Amino acid sequence: MSSPIHRRHLLVGGAVALIGAAPGQEPVTEALRTLERRSGGRLGVGIVDTARGTSAGWRQHERFTQASSFKLSLAAMILAEAERGRLALTDVLRWPRDDLLPHSPVTAAAIAGSLPIRDLARAAVVTSDNTAANVLLRRIGGPARLTAFWRSTGDRISRLDRYEPALNVTPPGTSLDTTTPAAMAATVGRLLRGKVLQPASRTVLGDWMIAADTGRQRLRAGFPNDWRAGDKTGTGGAAGHPIFVDLAFGAPPGRAPLIVTAYFESPAAMASAEAEAVLAAVGRIAAGSAK
């Protein structure tokens, strides 16, 4: 049996080698198809090249669980609400200690059980703090309000139905808490480069993504070292059916960015590091398409 490291090289090298075989989207699609086949899982990818105005991907219009990647849009909505005067980023929100969830590094360290809204939004993106996300969701009126925010931006697909941690598993036969790679790639593009947010807020959101510390081994690991890049991850799925998610932007200096969304439902026996290596391979494929 191949070692995890050897398998990672096979996954990455074989798929990325297909890029450059011919111009256009076909090499990207074929590389992603090959990567999925070799991984043994289910892969969904959306790639938008904002410099060229082109898009590509694989299973772009199929639904995948968002897991914690929804927190990027949640933070964007918080910034948008502040711009419209519906809340102040300096307002302090409180939560009972009983509401603390696992993986809440920022809120768990808040001795008083309270933080300003801006700090909670940053924590939701940078550290994927679960308690911060739930506190913010309650402040804006619940998951349905985030879904309404997506609709207001032109996203007719993405939906949020529940709070952390229930939202990490989509029950069979439902589309709860899901999106598609194409829909979310378009949404991330609008949040970072469109008119949903004012320029100052777009800068803040992008800076939070750059500071995020949960996705260093995912899409960004496949981007060249000199690229300016940021991301927001998600990890969820039912027992035996894990999903690894990453939403990223990246570009070399002076170039408009690529927007990449990736959703990988990995085989149950695959180690987390191997699953993240699949997303890193997606990053390399996307970066190769931008040359």
mmCIF file of N, CA, C and O in Angstrom, residues 15 51 92 131 172 202 239 273:
data_model
loop_
_atom_site.group_PDB
_atom_site.id
_atom_site.type_symbol
_atom_site.label_atom_id
_atom_site.label_comp_id
_atom_site.label_asym_id
_atom_site.label_seq_id
_atom_site.Cartn_x
_atom_site.Cartn_y
_atom_site.Cartn_z
ATOM 1 N N ALA A 15 -2.516 15.059 -11.784
ATOM 2 C CA ALA A 15 -3.576 15.956 -12.231
ATOM 3 C C ALA A 15 -3.017 17.264 -12.753
ATOM 4 O O ALA A 15 -3.427 17.763 -13.800
ATOM 5 N N ALA A 51 -9.521 38.380 -13.906
ATOM 6 C CA ALA A 51 -8.728 39.150 -14.859
ATOM 7 C C ALA A 51 -9.208 38.920 -16.286
ATOM 8 O O ALA A 51 -9.255 39.851 -17.105
ATOM 9 N N VAL A 92 -21.167 45.574 21.738
ATOM 10 C CA VAL A 92 -20.690 44.382 22.435
ATOM 11 C C VAL A 92 -21.823 43.360 22.549
ATOM 12 O O VAL A 92 -22.938 43.706 22.966
ATOM 13 N N THR A 131 -18.572 29.525 18.279
ATOM 14 C CA THR A 131 -19.447 30.305 19.152
ATOM 15 C C THR A 131 -19.649 31.702 18.589
ATOM 16 O O THR A 131 -20.766 32.235 18.597
ATOM 17 N N PRO A 172 -29.504 13.247 4.383
ATOM 18 C CA PRO A 172 -29.767 12.688 3.055
ATOM 19 C C PRO A 172 -31.150 13.086 2.546
ATOM 20 O O PRO A 172 -32.118 13.122 3.307
ATOM 21 N N ARG A 202 -14.548 45.783 1.838
ATOM 22 C CA ARG A 202 -13.959 44.728 1.021
ATOM 23 C C ARG A 202 -12.509 44.487 1.439
ATOM 24 O O ARG A 202 -12.052 43.335 1.493
ATOM 25 N N ALA A 239 -20.364 10.980 10.110
ATOM 26 C CA ALA A 239 -19.342 9.975 10.391
ATOM 27 C C ALA A 239 -19.172 9.071 9.170
ATOM 28 O O ALA A 239 -20.133 8.529 8.624
ATOM 29 N N ALA A 273 -4.887 14.879 6.302
ATOM 30 C CA ALA A 273 -3.784 15.483 5.559
ATOM 31 C C ALA A 273 -3.879 15.148 4.076
ATOM 32 O O ALA A 273 -3.559 15.981 3.217
#
